[in-house]
PDB file of C-alpha atoms and ligand atoms in Angstrom:
ATOM      1  CA  UNK A   1      26.958 -79.404  47.992  1.00  0.00           C
ATOM      2  CA  UNK A   2      29.110 -77.217  50.141  1.00  0.00           C
ATOM      3  CA  UNK A   3      27.899 -76.096  53.436  1.00  0.00           C
ATOM      4  CA  UNK A   4      29.103 -74.048  56.266  1.00  0.00           C
ATOM      5  CA  UNK A   5      29.922 -75.539  59.786  1.00  0.00           C
ATOM      6  CA  UNK A   6      31.295 -73.146  62.142  1.00  0.00           C
ATOM      7  CA  UNK A   7      34.210 -71.468  60.147  1.00  0.00           C
ATOM      8  CA  UNK A   8      34.596 -73.871  57.758  1.00  0.00           C
ATOM      9  CA  UNK A   9      33.141 -74.888  54.194  1.00  0.00           C
ATOM     10  CA  UNK A  10      32.756 -78.656  54.114  1.00  0.00           C
ATOM     11  CA  UNK A  11      30.654 -81.225  52.221  1.00  0.00           C
ATOM     12  CA  UNK A  12      27.243 -81.958  53.412  1.00  0.00           C
ATOM     13  CA  UNK A  13      27.958 -85.468  54.346  1.00  0.00           C
ATOM     14  CA  UNK A  14      30.820 -84.496  56.553  1.00  0.00           C
ATOM     15  CA  UNK A  15      28.615 -82.594  58.814  1.00  0.00           C
ATOM     16  CA  UNK A  16      28.142 -84.105  62.331  1.00  0.00           C
ATOM     17  CA  UNK A  17      25.765 -82.715  64.533  1.00  0.00           C
ATOM     18  CA  UNK A  18      25.918 -83.528  68.398  1.00  0.00           C
ATOM     19  CA  UNK A  19      22.864 -85.138  70.035  1.00  0.00           C
ATOM     20  CA  UNK A  20      23.165 -82.804  72.835  1.00  0.00           C
ATOM     21  CA  UNK A  21      23.199 -79.667  70.775  1.00  0.00           C
ATOM     22  CA  UNK A  22      20.666 -77.348  72.355  1.00  0.00           C
ATOM     23  CA  UNK A  23      19.107 -76.714  69.070  1.00  0.00           C
ATOM     24  CA  UNK A  24      18.240 -80.233  68.632  1.00  0.00           C
ATOM     25  CA  UNK A  25      17.091 -80.612  72.455  1.00  0.00           C
ATOM     26  CA  UNK A  26      15.205 -77.207  73.117  1.00  0.00           C
ATOM     27  CA  UNK A  27      15.320 -75.609  69.673  1.00  0.00           C
ATOM     28  CA  UNK A  28      17.531 -73.091  71.607  1.00  0.00           C
ATOM     29  CA  UNK A  29      18.742 -71.091  68.500  1.00  0.00           C
ATOM     30  CA  UNK A  30      17.913 -68.396  65.859  1.00  0.00           C
ATOM     31  CA  UNK A  31      17.912 -68.676  61.882  1.00  0.00           C
ATOM     32  CA  UNK A  32      17.508 -66.692  58.622  1.00  0.00           C
ATOM     33  CA  UNK A  33      16.411 -67.547  55.152  1.00  0.00           C
ATOM     34  CA  UNK A  34      18.110 -64.968  52.615  1.00  0.00           C
ATOM     35  CA  UNK A  35      16.785 -64.811  49.046  1.00  0.00           C
ATOM     36  CA  UNK A  36      19.235 -65.023  46.416  1.00  0.00           C
ATOM     37  CA  UNK A  37      18.757 -63.813  42.805  1.00  0.00           C
ATOM     38  CA  UNK A  38      21.237 -64.811  39.955  1.00  0.00           C
ATOM     39  CA  UNK A  39      23.970 -65.346  42.387  1.00  0.00           C
ATOM     40  CA  UNK A  40      23.445 -62.017  44.477  1.00  0.00           C
ATOM     41  CA  UNK A  41      21.932 -61.964  48.025  1.00  0.00           C
ATOM     42  CA  UNK A  42      18.876 -59.816  48.435  1.00  0.00           C
ATOM     43  CA  UNK A  43      18.778 -57.398  51.270  1.00  0.00           C
ATOM     44  CA  UNK A  44      21.455 -59.354  53.115  1.00  0.00           C
ATOM     45  CA  UNK A  45      22.411 -56.466  55.465  1.00  0.00           C
ATOM     46  CA  UNK A  46      18.796 -56.383  56.678  1.00  0.00           C
ATOM     47  CA  UNK A  47      18.781 -60.360  57.165  1.00  0.00           C
ATOM     48  CA  UNK A  48      22.064 -60.118  59.391  1.00  0.00           C
ATOM     49  CA  UNK A  49      20.786 -57.234  61.446  1.00  0.00           C
ATOM     50  CA  UNK A  50      17.616 -59.218  62.231  1.00  0.00           C
ATOM     51  CA  UNK A  51      19.624 -62.328  63.231  1.00  0.00           C
ATOM     52  CA  UNK A  52      21.878 -60.343  65.430  1.00  0.00           C
ATOM     53  CA  UNK A  53      18.867 -58.821  67.032  1.00  0.00           C
ATOM     54  CA  UNK A  54      17.196 -62.332  67.289  1.00  0.00           C
ATOM     55  CA  UNK A  55      20.426 -63.647  68.738  1.00  0.00           C
ATOM     56  CA  UNK A  56      20.479 -60.651  71.394  1.00  0.00           C
ATOM     57  CA  UNK A  57      16.706 -61.252  72.290  1.00  0.00           C
ATOM     58  CA  UNK A  58      17.704 -64.824  73.240  1.00  0.00           C
ATOM     59  CA  UNK A  59      20.766 -63.748  75.089  1.00  0.00           C
ATOM     60  CA  UNK A  60      23.197 -65.575  72.693  1.00  0.00           C
ATOM     61  CA  UNK A  61      26.372 -64.271  71.858  1.00  0.00           C
ATOM     62  CA  UNK A  62      27.494 -64.916  68.284  1.00  0.00           C
ATOM     63  CA  UNK A  63      30.915 -65.802  67.628  1.00  0.00           C
ATOM     64  CA  UNK A  64      31.050 -63.736  64.382  1.00  0.00           C
ATOM     65  CA  UNK A  65      30.453 -60.105  63.385  1.00  0.00           C
ATOM     66  CA  UNK A  66      27.963 -58.985  60.873  1.00  0.00           C
ATOM     67  CA  UNK A  67      30.560 -58.304  58.428  1.00  0.00           C
ATOM     68  CA  UNK A  68      32.154 -61.859  58.809  1.00  0.00           C
ATOM     69  CA  UNK A  69      28.644 -63.440  58.422  1.00  0.00           C
ATOM     70  CA  UNK A  70      28.018 -61.725  55.350  1.00  0.00           C
ATOM     71  CA  UNK A  71      31.391 -62.534  53.823  1.00  0.00           C
ATOM     72  CA  UNK A  72      30.826 -66.396  54.619  1.00  0.00           C
ATOM     73  CA  UNK A  73      27.355 -66.329  53.204  1.00  0.00           C
ATOM     74  CA  UNK A  74      28.423 -64.797  49.850  1.00  0.00           C
ATOM     75  CA  UNK A  75      31.368 -67.325  49.762  1.00  0.00           C
ATOM     76  CA  UNK A  76      28.741 -69.974  50.379  1.00  0.00           C
ATOM     77  CA  UNK A  77      26.954 -68.781  47.350  1.00  0.00           C
ATOM     78  CA  UNK A  78      29.900 -68.714  45.143  1.00  0.00           C
ATOM     79  CA  UNK A  79      31.056 -72.001  46.193  1.00  0.00           C
ATOM     80  CA  UNK A  80      27.909 -73.687  45.323  1.00  0.00           C
ATOM     81  CA  UNK A  81      27.437 -71.477  42.280  1.00  0.00           C
ATOM     82  CA  UNK A  82      23.762 -70.946  43.292  1.00  0.00           C
ATOM     83  CA  UNK A  83      22.011 -69.018  40.832  1.00  0.00           C
ATOM     84  CA  UNK A  84      18.231 -68.245  42.083  1.00  0.00           C
ATOM     85  CA  UNK A  85      17.473 -69.779  45.505  1.00  0.00           C
ATOM     86  CA  UNK A  86      17.998 -69.358  49.085  1.00  0.00           C
ATOM     87  CA  UNK A  87      20.570 -69.363  52.149  1.00  0.00           C
ATOM     88  CA  UNK A  88      19.349 -71.253  55.230  1.00  0.00           C
ATOM     89  CA  UNK A  89      21.542 -70.305  58.226  1.00  0.00           C
ATOM     90  CA  UNK A  90      20.984 -71.159  62.165  1.00  0.00           C
ATOM     91  CA  UNK A  91      22.911 -70.621  65.071  1.00  0.00           C
ATOM     92  CA  UNK A  92      22.463 -73.005  68.129  1.00  0.00           C
ATOM     93  CA  UNK A  93      23.444 -72.046  71.420  1.00  0.00           C
ATOM     94  CA  UNK A  94      25.905 -75.080  71.386  1.00  0.00           C
ATOM     95  CA  UNK A  95      26.633 -78.264  72.970  1.00  0.00           C
ATOM     96  CA  UNK A  96      25.876 -79.214  76.607  1.00  0.00           C
ATOM     97  CA  UNK A  97      24.548 -81.751  78.849  1.00  0.00           C
ATOM     98  CA  UNK A  98      20.732 -81.154  78.763  1.00  0.00           C
ATOM     99  CA  UNK A  99      19.788 -78.685  81.373  1.00  0.00           C
ATOM    100  CA  UNK A 100      17.402 -76.031  81.011  1.00  0.00           C
ATOM    101  CA  UNK A 101      19.806 -73.322  82.521  1.00  0.00           C
ATOM    102  CA  UNK A 102      22.401 -71.818  80.087  1.00  0.00           C
ATOM    103  CA  UNK A 103      25.560 -73.878  79.980  1.00  0.00           C
ATOM    104  CA  UNK A 104      28.422 -71.814  81.556  1.00  0.00           C
ATOM    105  CA  UNK A 105      30.547 -71.808  78.437  1.00  0.00           C
ATOM    106  CA  UNK A 106      29.799 -73.254  75.032  1.00  0.00           C
ATOM    107  CA  UNK A 107      30.496 -72.283  71.412  1.00  0.00           C
ATOM    108  CA  UNK A 108      27.470 -71.456  69.319  1.00  0.00           C
ATOM    109  CA  UNK A 109      27.128 -73.846  66.233  1.00  0.00           C
ATOM    110  CA  UNK A 110      26.545 -72.500  62.978  1.00  0.00           C
ATOM    111  CA  UNK A 111      25.272 -74.272  60.138  1.00  0.00           C
ATOM    112  CA  UNK A 112      24.054 -72.993  56.705  1.00  0.00           C
ATOM    113  CA  UNK A 113      23.407 -74.229  53.281  1.00  0.00           C
ATOM    114  CA  UNK A 114      22.099 -73.152  50.009  1.00  0.00           C
ATOM    115  CA  UNK A 115      19.062 -74.641  47.805  1.00  0.00           C
ATOM    116  CA  UNK A 116      18.040 -73.726  44.321  1.00  0.00           C
ATOM    117  CA  UNK A 117      14.343 -72.155  44.239  1.00  0.00           C
ATOM    118  CA  UNK A 118      12.915 -70.495  41.257  1.00  0.00           C
ATOM    119  CA  UNK A 119      10.705 -67.365  41.404  1.00  0.00           C
ATOM    120  CA  UNK A 120       7.043 -69.172  41.719  1.00  0.00           C
ATOM    121  CA  UNK A 121       5.658 -67.554  38.911  1.00  0.00           C
ATOM    122  CA  UNK A 122       2.641 -69.491  38.278  1.00  0.00           C
ATOM    123  CA  UNK A 123       1.577 -69.047  42.069  1.00  0.00           C
ATOM    124  CA  UNK A 124       2.441 -65.389  41.762  1.00  0.00           C
ATOM    125  CA  UNK A 125       0.010 -65.075  38.827  1.00  0.00           C
ATOM    126  CA  UNK A 126      -2.825 -67.156  40.236  1.00  0.00           C
ATOM    127  CA  UNK A 127      -2.643 -66.513  43.866  1.00  0.00           C
ATOM    128  CA  UNK A 128      -3.044 -68.934  46.625  1.00  0.00           C
ATOM    129  CA  UNK A 129      -5.993 -70.371  48.655  1.00  0.00           C
ATOM    130  CA  UNK A 130      -5.403 -70.199  52.482  1.00  0.00           C
ATOM    131  CA  UNK A 131      -7.061 -71.030  55.578  1.00  0.00           C
ATOM    132  CA  UNK A 132      -7.792 -69.247  59.106  1.00  0.00           C
ATOM    133  CA  UNK A 133      -6.209 -70.652  62.168  1.00  0.00           C
ATOM    134  CA  UNK A 134      -5.827 -69.763  65.710  1.00  0.00           C
ATOM    135  CA  UNK A 135      -2.358 -68.502  66.308  1.00  0.00           C
ATOM    136  CA  UNK A 136      -1.137 -70.898  69.079  1.00  0.00           C
ATOM    137  CA  UNK A 137       2.482 -69.578  68.991  1.00  0.00           C
ATOM    138  CA  UNK A 138       4.535 -68.062  71.655  1.00  0.00           C
ATOM    139  CA  UNK A 139       4.414 -64.337  72.603  1.00  0.00           C
ATOM    140  CA  UNK A 140       7.967 -63.338  71.033  1.00  0.00           C
ATOM    141  CA  UNK A 141       7.021 -63.917  67.416  1.00  0.00           C
ATOM    142  CA  UNK A 142       9.422 -60.977  66.583  1.00  0.00           C
ATOM    143  CA  UNK A 143      12.338 -63.477  67.355  1.00  0.00           C
ATOM    144  CA  UNK A 144      13.244 -65.750  64.359  1.00  0.00           C
ATOM    145  CA  UNK A 145      13.754 -68.743  66.652  1.00  0.00           C
ATOM    146  CA  UNK A 146      14.433 -72.346  65.953  1.00  0.00           C
ATOM    147  CA  UNK A 147      10.978 -73.056  67.818  1.00  0.00           C
ATOM    148  CA  UNK A 148       8.658 -73.330  65.165  1.00  0.00           C
ATOM    149  CA  UNK A 149       6.042 -75.934  66.152  1.00  0.00           C
ATOM    150  CA  UNK A 150       3.442 -73.598  66.221  1.00  0.00           C
ATOM    151  CA  UNK A 151       3.971 -72.465  62.718  1.00  0.00           C
ATOM    152  CA  UNK A 152       4.677 -76.122  61.464  1.00  0.00           C
ATOM    153  CA  UNK A 153       1.388 -77.199  62.928  1.00  0.00           C
ATOM    154  CA  UNK A 154      -0.448 -74.574  61.381  1.00  0.00           C
ATOM    155  CA  UNK A 155       0.986 -74.934  57.992  1.00  0.00           C
ATOM    156  CA  UNK A 156       0.482 -78.592  58.217  1.00  0.00           C
ATOM    157  CA  UNK A 157      -3.280 -77.852  59.077  1.00  0.00           C
ATOM    158  CA  UNK A 158      -3.463 -75.662  55.729  1.00  0.00           C
ATOM    159  CA  UNK A 159      -1.641 -78.608  53.649  1.00  0.00           C
ATOM    160  CA  UNK A 160      -4.211 -81.185  55.062  1.00  0.00           C
ATOM    161  CA  UNK A 161      -6.812 -78.745  53.879  1.00  0.00           C
ATOM    162  CA  UNK A 162      -5.443 -78.819  50.475  1.00  0.00           C
ATOM    163  CA  UNK A 163      -4.286 -75.196  50.854  1.00  0.00           C
ATOM    164  CA  UNK A 164      -1.059 -73.201  50.716  1.00  0.00           C
ATOM    165  CA  UNK A 165      -0.916 -71.364  54.033  1.00  0.00           C
ATOM    166  CA  UNK A 166      -2.875 -70.431  57.108  1.00  0.00           C
ATOM    167  CA  UNK A 167      -3.542 -66.769  58.100  1.00  0.00           C
ATOM    168  CA  UNK A 168      -3.150 -66.801  61.987  1.00  0.00           C
ATOM    169  CA  UNK A 169      -5.151 -64.611  64.411  1.00  0.00           C
ATOM    170  CA  UNK A 170      -5.084 -64.178  68.133  1.00  0.00           C
ATOM    171  CA  UNK A 171      -8.474 -63.240  69.743  1.00  0.00           C
ATOM    172  CA  UNK A 172      -9.683 -62.379  66.322  1.00  0.00           C
ATOM    173  CA  UNK A 173      -6.907 -60.097  65.558  1.00  0.00           C
ATOM    174  CA  UNK A 174      -4.934 -61.199  62.417  1.00  0.00           C
ATOM    175  CA  UNK A 175      -1.198 -61.381  63.090  1.00  0.00           C
ATOM    176  CA  UNK A 176       0.602 -63.003  60.041  1.00  0.00           C
ATOM    177  CA  UNK A 177       0.848 -66.524  58.340  1.00  0.00           C
ATOM    178  CA  UNK A 178       2.849 -69.423  59.349  1.00  0.00           C
ATOM    179  CA  UNK A 179       5.797 -68.440  57.345  1.00  0.00           C
ATOM    180  CA  UNK A 180       5.014 -65.010  55.759  1.00  0.00           C
ATOM    181  CA  UNK A 181       3.228 -61.694  56.687  1.00  0.00           C
ATOM    182  CA  UNK A 182      -0.192 -60.690  55.669  1.00  0.00           C
ATOM    183  CA  UNK A 183      -1.750 -57.445  54.241  1.00  0.00           C
ATOM    184  CA  UNK A 184      -5.400 -56.720  53.426  1.00  0.00           C
ATOM    185  CA  UNK A 185      -6.445 -53.766  51.249  1.00  0.00           C
ATOM    186  CA  UNK A 186      -9.658 -51.960  51.780  1.00  0.00           C
ATOM    187  CA  UNK A 187     -10.753 -48.786  49.629  1.00  0.00           C
ATOM    188  CA  UNK A 188      -7.108 -48.533  48.255  1.00  0.00           C
ATOM    189  CA  UNK A 189      -5.637 -48.587  51.895  1.00  0.00           C
ATOM    190  CA  UNK A 190      -2.931 -51.114  52.368  1.00  0.00           C
ATOM    191  CA  UNK A 191      -3.406 -52.447  56.085  1.00  0.00           C
ATOM    192  CA  UNK A 192      -0.894 -54.787  57.850  1.00  0.00           C
ATOM    193  CA  UNK A 193      -0.118 -55.836  61.632  1.00  0.00           C
ATOM    194  CA  UNK A 194       2.211 -53.173  63.198  1.00  0.00           C
ATOM    195  CA  UNK A 195       5.624 -54.259  64.194  1.00  0.00           C
ATOM    196  CA  UNK A 196       5.015 -55.638  67.868  1.00  0.00           C
ATOM    197  CA  UNK A 197       6.140 -58.927  69.470  1.00  0.00           C
ATOM    198  CA  UNK A 198       3.375 -60.595  67.949  1.00  0.00           C
ATOM    199  CA  UNK A 199       4.599 -60.767  64.367  1.00  0.00           C
ATOM    200  CA  UNK A 200       7.953 -61.062  62.593  1.00  0.00           C
ATOM    201  CA  UNK A 201       9.030 -57.954  60.943  1.00  0.00           C
ATOM    202  CA  UNK A 202       9.566 -59.479  57.715  1.00  0.00           C
ATOM    203  CA  UNK A 203      12.234 -58.240  55.144  1.00  0.00           C
ATOM    204  CA  UNK A 204       9.875 -58.674  52.346  1.00  0.00           C
ATOM    205  CA  UNK A 205       7.091 -56.726  54.359  1.00  0.00           C
ATOM    206  CA  UNK A 206       9.579 -54.007  54.979  1.00  0.00           C
ATOM    207  CA  UNK A 207      10.588 -53.777  51.061  1.00  0.00           C
ATOM    208  CA  UNK A 208       6.767 -53.978  50.101  1.00  0.00           C
ATOM    209  CA  UNK A 209       6.083 -50.978  52.682  1.00  0.00           C
ATOM    210  CA  UNK A 210       8.932 -49.177  51.495  1.00  0.00           C
ATOM    211  CA  UNK A 211       7.948 -49.584  47.858  1.00  0.00           C
ATOM    212  CA  UNK A 212       4.186 -48.597  48.509  1.00  0.00           C
ATOM    213  CA  UNK A 213       5.107 -45.682  50.464  1.00  0.00           C
ATOM    214  CA  UNK A 214       7.535 -44.473  47.851  1.00  0.00           C
ATOM    215  CA  UNK A 215       5.030 -44.750  45.001  1.00  0.00           C
ATOM    216  CA  UNK A 216       2.216 -43.039  47.016  1.00  0.00           C
ATOM    217  CA  UNK A 217      -0.106 -45.679  48.297  1.00  0.00           C
ATOM    218  CA  UNK A 218      -1.842 -45.349  51.477  1.00  0.00           C
ATOM    219  CA  UNK A 219      -0.157 -47.380  54.028  1.00  0.00           C
ATOM    220  CA  UNK A 220      -1.497 -48.256  57.540  1.00  0.00           C
ATOM    221  CA  UNK A 221       0.111 -50.226  60.072  1.00  0.00           C
ATOM    222  CA  UNK A 222      -2.448 -51.224  62.522  1.00  0.00           C
ATOM    223  CA  UNK A 223      -4.221 -54.216  63.706  1.00  0.00           C
ATOM    224  CA  UNK A 224      -7.258 -55.683  61.804  1.00  0.00           C
ATOM    225  CA  UNK A 225      -9.710 -58.357  62.622  1.00  0.00           C
ATOM    226  CA  UNK A 226     -10.907 -61.404  60.880  1.00  0.00           C
ATOM    227  CA  UNK A 227     -14.143 -59.913  59.878  1.00  0.00           C
ATOM    228  CA  UNK A 228     -12.359 -57.052  58.241  1.00  0.00           C
ATOM    229  CA  UNK A 229     -10.008 -59.547  56.441  1.00  0.00           C
ATOM    230  CA  UNK A 230     -13.056 -61.357  55.236  1.00  0.00           C
ATOM    231  CA  UNK A 231     -14.473 -58.083  53.828  1.00  0.00           C
ATOM    232  CA  UNK A 232     -11.175 -56.900  52.418  1.00  0.00           C
ATOM    233  CA  UNK A 233     -11.172 -55.956  48.441  1.00  0.00           C
ATOM    234  CA  UNK A 234      -7.734 -57.563  48.235  1.00  0.00           C
ATOM    235  CA  UNK A 235      -5.346 -59.860  50.394  1.00  0.00           C
ATOM    236  CA  UNK A 236      -1.840 -60.834  49.775  1.00  0.00           C
ATOM    237  CA  UNK A 237       1.133 -62.382  51.840  1.00  0.00           C
ATOM    238  CA  UNK A 238       4.833 -61.506  51.775  1.00  0.00           C
ATOM    239  CA  UNK A 239       7.874 -63.626  52.344  1.00  0.00           C
ATOM    240  CA  UNK A 240      11.452 -64.246  51.194  1.00  0.00           C
ATOM    241  CA  UNK A 241      10.669 -67.172  48.894  1.00  0.00           C
ATOM    242  CA  UNK A 242       6.978 -66.116  47.934  1.00  0.00           C
ATOM    243  CA  UNK A 243       7.715 -62.475  47.313  1.00  0.00           C
ATOM    244  CA  UNK A 244       4.128 -60.762  47.257  1.00  0.00           C
ATOM    245  CA  UNK A 245       1.742 -63.484  46.757  1.00  0.00           C
ATOM    246  CA  UNK A 246      -1.950 -62.892  46.096  1.00  0.00           C
ATOM    247  CA  UNK A 247      -4.634 -64.729  48.430  1.00  0.00           C
ATOM    248  CA  UNK A 248      -7.411 -65.474  46.583  1.00  0.00           C
ATOM    249  CA  UNK A 249      -9.714 -67.256  48.778  1.00  0.00           C
ATOM    250  CA  UNK A 250      -9.675 -67.836  52.522  1.00  0.00           C
ATOM    251  CA  UNK A 251     -11.526 -70.880  54.208  1.00  0.00           C
ATOM    252  CA  UNK A 252     -13.070 -71.349  50.533  1.00  0.00           C
ATOM    253  CA  UNK A 253     -14.570 -67.891  50.559  1.00  0.00           C
ATOM    254  CA  UNK A 254     -13.241 -65.834  47.586  1.00  0.00           C
ATOM    255  CA  UNK A 255     -11.389 -62.599  48.069  1.00  0.00           C
ATOM    256  CA  UNK A 256     -12.786 -60.148  45.825  1.00  0.00           C
ATOM    257  CA  UNK A 257     -13.406 -61.773  42.511  1.00  0.00           C
ATOM    258  CA  UNK A 258     -11.220 -64.586  43.396  1.00  0.00           C
ATOM    259  CA  UNK A 259      -8.430 -63.333  41.124  1.00  0.00           C
ATOM    260  CA  UNK A 260      -5.045 -61.322  42.340  1.00  0.00           C
ATOM    261  CA  UNK A 261      -6.159 -57.495  42.970  1.00  0.00           C
ATOM    262  CA  UNK A 262      -5.221 -54.514  41.167  1.00  0.00           C
ATOM    263  CA  UNK A 263      -3.010 -53.074  43.778  1.00  0.00           C
ATOM    264  CA  UNK A 264      -1.336 -56.540  44.718  1.00  0.00           C
ATOM    265  CA  UNK A 265      -0.738 -56.725  40.929  1.00  0.00           C
ATOM    266  CA  UNK A 266       1.036 -53.386  41.025  1.00  0.00           C
ATOM    267  CA  UNK A 267       2.978 -54.028  44.089  1.00  0.00           C
ATOM    268  CA  UNK A 268       4.199 -57.487  42.604  1.00  0.00           C
ATOM    269  CA  UNK A 269       5.610 -55.476  39.600  1.00  0.00           C
ATOM    270  CA  UNK A 270       7.279 -52.952  41.880  1.00  0.00           C
ATOM    271  CA  UNK A 271       8.789 -55.844  43.841  1.00  0.00           C
ATOM    272  CA  UNK A 272       9.922 -57.543  40.752  1.00  0.00           C
ATOM    273  CA  UNK A 273      11.620 -54.489  39.533  1.00  0.00           C
ATOM    274  CA  UNK A 274      13.207 -54.134  42.879  1.00  0.00           C
ATOM    275  CA  UNK A 275      14.814 -57.643  42.771  1.00  0.00           C
ATOM    276  CA  UNK A 276      15.717 -57.430  39.347  1.00  0.00           C
ATOM    277  CA  UNK A 277      17.710 -54.210  39.631  1.00  0.00           C
ATOM    278  CA  UNK A 278      19.138 -54.207  43.235  1.00  0.00           C
ATOM    279  CA  UNK A 279      22.786 -53.244  44.452  1.00  0.00           C
ATOM    280  CA  UNK A 280      24.350 -55.735  46.511  1.00  0.00           C
ATOM    281  CA  UNK A 281      25.362 -53.648  49.739  1.00  0.00           C
ATOM    282  CA  UNK A 282      27.612 -55.498  52.288  1.00  0.00           C
TER     283      UNK A 282
HETATM  284  N1  DCS B   1       6.334 -64.151  59.344  1.00  0.00           N
HETATM  285  C1  DCS B   1       6.811 -65.426  59.632  1.00  0.00           C
HETATM  286  C2  DCS B   1       6.521 -66.281  60.937  1.00  0.00           C
HETATM  287  C3  DCS B   1       7.941 -66.076  59.036  1.00  0.00           C
HETATM  288  O1  DCS B   1       8.547 -67.299  59.310  1.00  0.00           O
HETATM  289  C4  DCS B   1       8.431 -65.255  57.779  1.00  0.00           C
HETATM  290  C5  DCS B   1       9.653 -65.891  56.928  1.00  0.00           C
HETATM  291  C6  DCS B   1       7.947 -64.202  57.434  1.00  0.00           C
HETATM  292  C7  DCS B   1       7.008 -63.602  58.341  1.00  0.00           C
HETATM  293  C8  DCS B   1       8.425 -63.288  56.433  1.00  0.00           C
HETATM  294  O2  DCS B   1       9.718 -62.716  56.796  1.00  0.00           O
HETATM  295  P1  DCS B   1      10.749 -62.567  55.454  1.00  0.00           P
HETATM  296  O3  DCS B   1       9.945 -61.621  54.483  1.00  0.00           O
HETATM  297  O4  DCS B   1      11.909 -61.816  56.153  1.00  0.00           O
HETATM  298  O5  DCS B   1      10.900 -63.836  54.785  1.00  0.00           O
HETATM  299  N2  DCS B   1       9.884 -67.352  57.144  1.00  0.00           N
HETATM  300  C9  DCS B   1      11.113 -67.938  56.517  1.00  0.00           C
HETATM  301  C10 DCS B   1      11.125 -69.427  56.675  1.00  0.00           C
HETATM  302  O6  DCS B   1      10.883 -70.004  57.723  1.00  0.00           O
HETATM  303  N3  DCS B   1      11.083 -70.027  55.486  1.00  0.00           N
HETATM  304  O7  DCS B   1      11.142 -69.180  54.562  1.00  0.00           O
HETATM  305  C11 DCS B   1      11.025 -67.815  55.191  1.00  0.00           C
END
């Protein structure tokens, strides 16, 4: 497997990360996960824009331009002859003796690799069971930071319960999932948390809202409570690898009739159409 390390494409086994890398010691860095369909990067520009915004929020000066990043990622996909899967990339602040303050001068460390991952057809058709969990993450969830302990712990809690995901709430306000955004539908209205520092503004979230809007659905970006969620007609989660994923039960309580909802299925179809026909823009 070819991976990207700084400006070079090298073999996976030739990567040597320093033990004093701030990503390793502090989780001091940012990342992205980009979907690849049939060798083509989906919404690459949006991902690199968000990466640059995340880096800027943590005062990390990236050593590459967006155009350079896009070109390197496309080359990485080609070199590995990736069909359908994803790209993972991250920048850390770099290597420096452990000290909380920023090092005076250090070069950010870029690593990226690709992985095959098919579209999860069966799960998309059947939906997933999830749990509810307190949102224990920090207050800058809009930054795609390497610090994922809050997400990791809630995801693990879901897995231990034999479920696929955890829907997070802060003081009874539903925010998002550990690695996806969350939507509820009530009386044909599609509702999701507004873009604030409490959620990551997912690229799949944006595509879904864009498609829903374009096709005349009623969309409302507003806060909603756990009680509202539990009374929803339909619930679905969105994310790069899970697309538009129906949620059919929450803490063992069925959502609707425990089958993917009508509007959710319509949005899935619109999303599938989008991913099958998109133009690569870099
Ligand atoms: N919210 C959180 C907390 C996420 O981690 C993610 C993606 C999303 C929402 C959905 O955003 P996208 O639609 O842009 O993917 N998490 C990535 C991750 O860590 N693994 O897969 C996707």
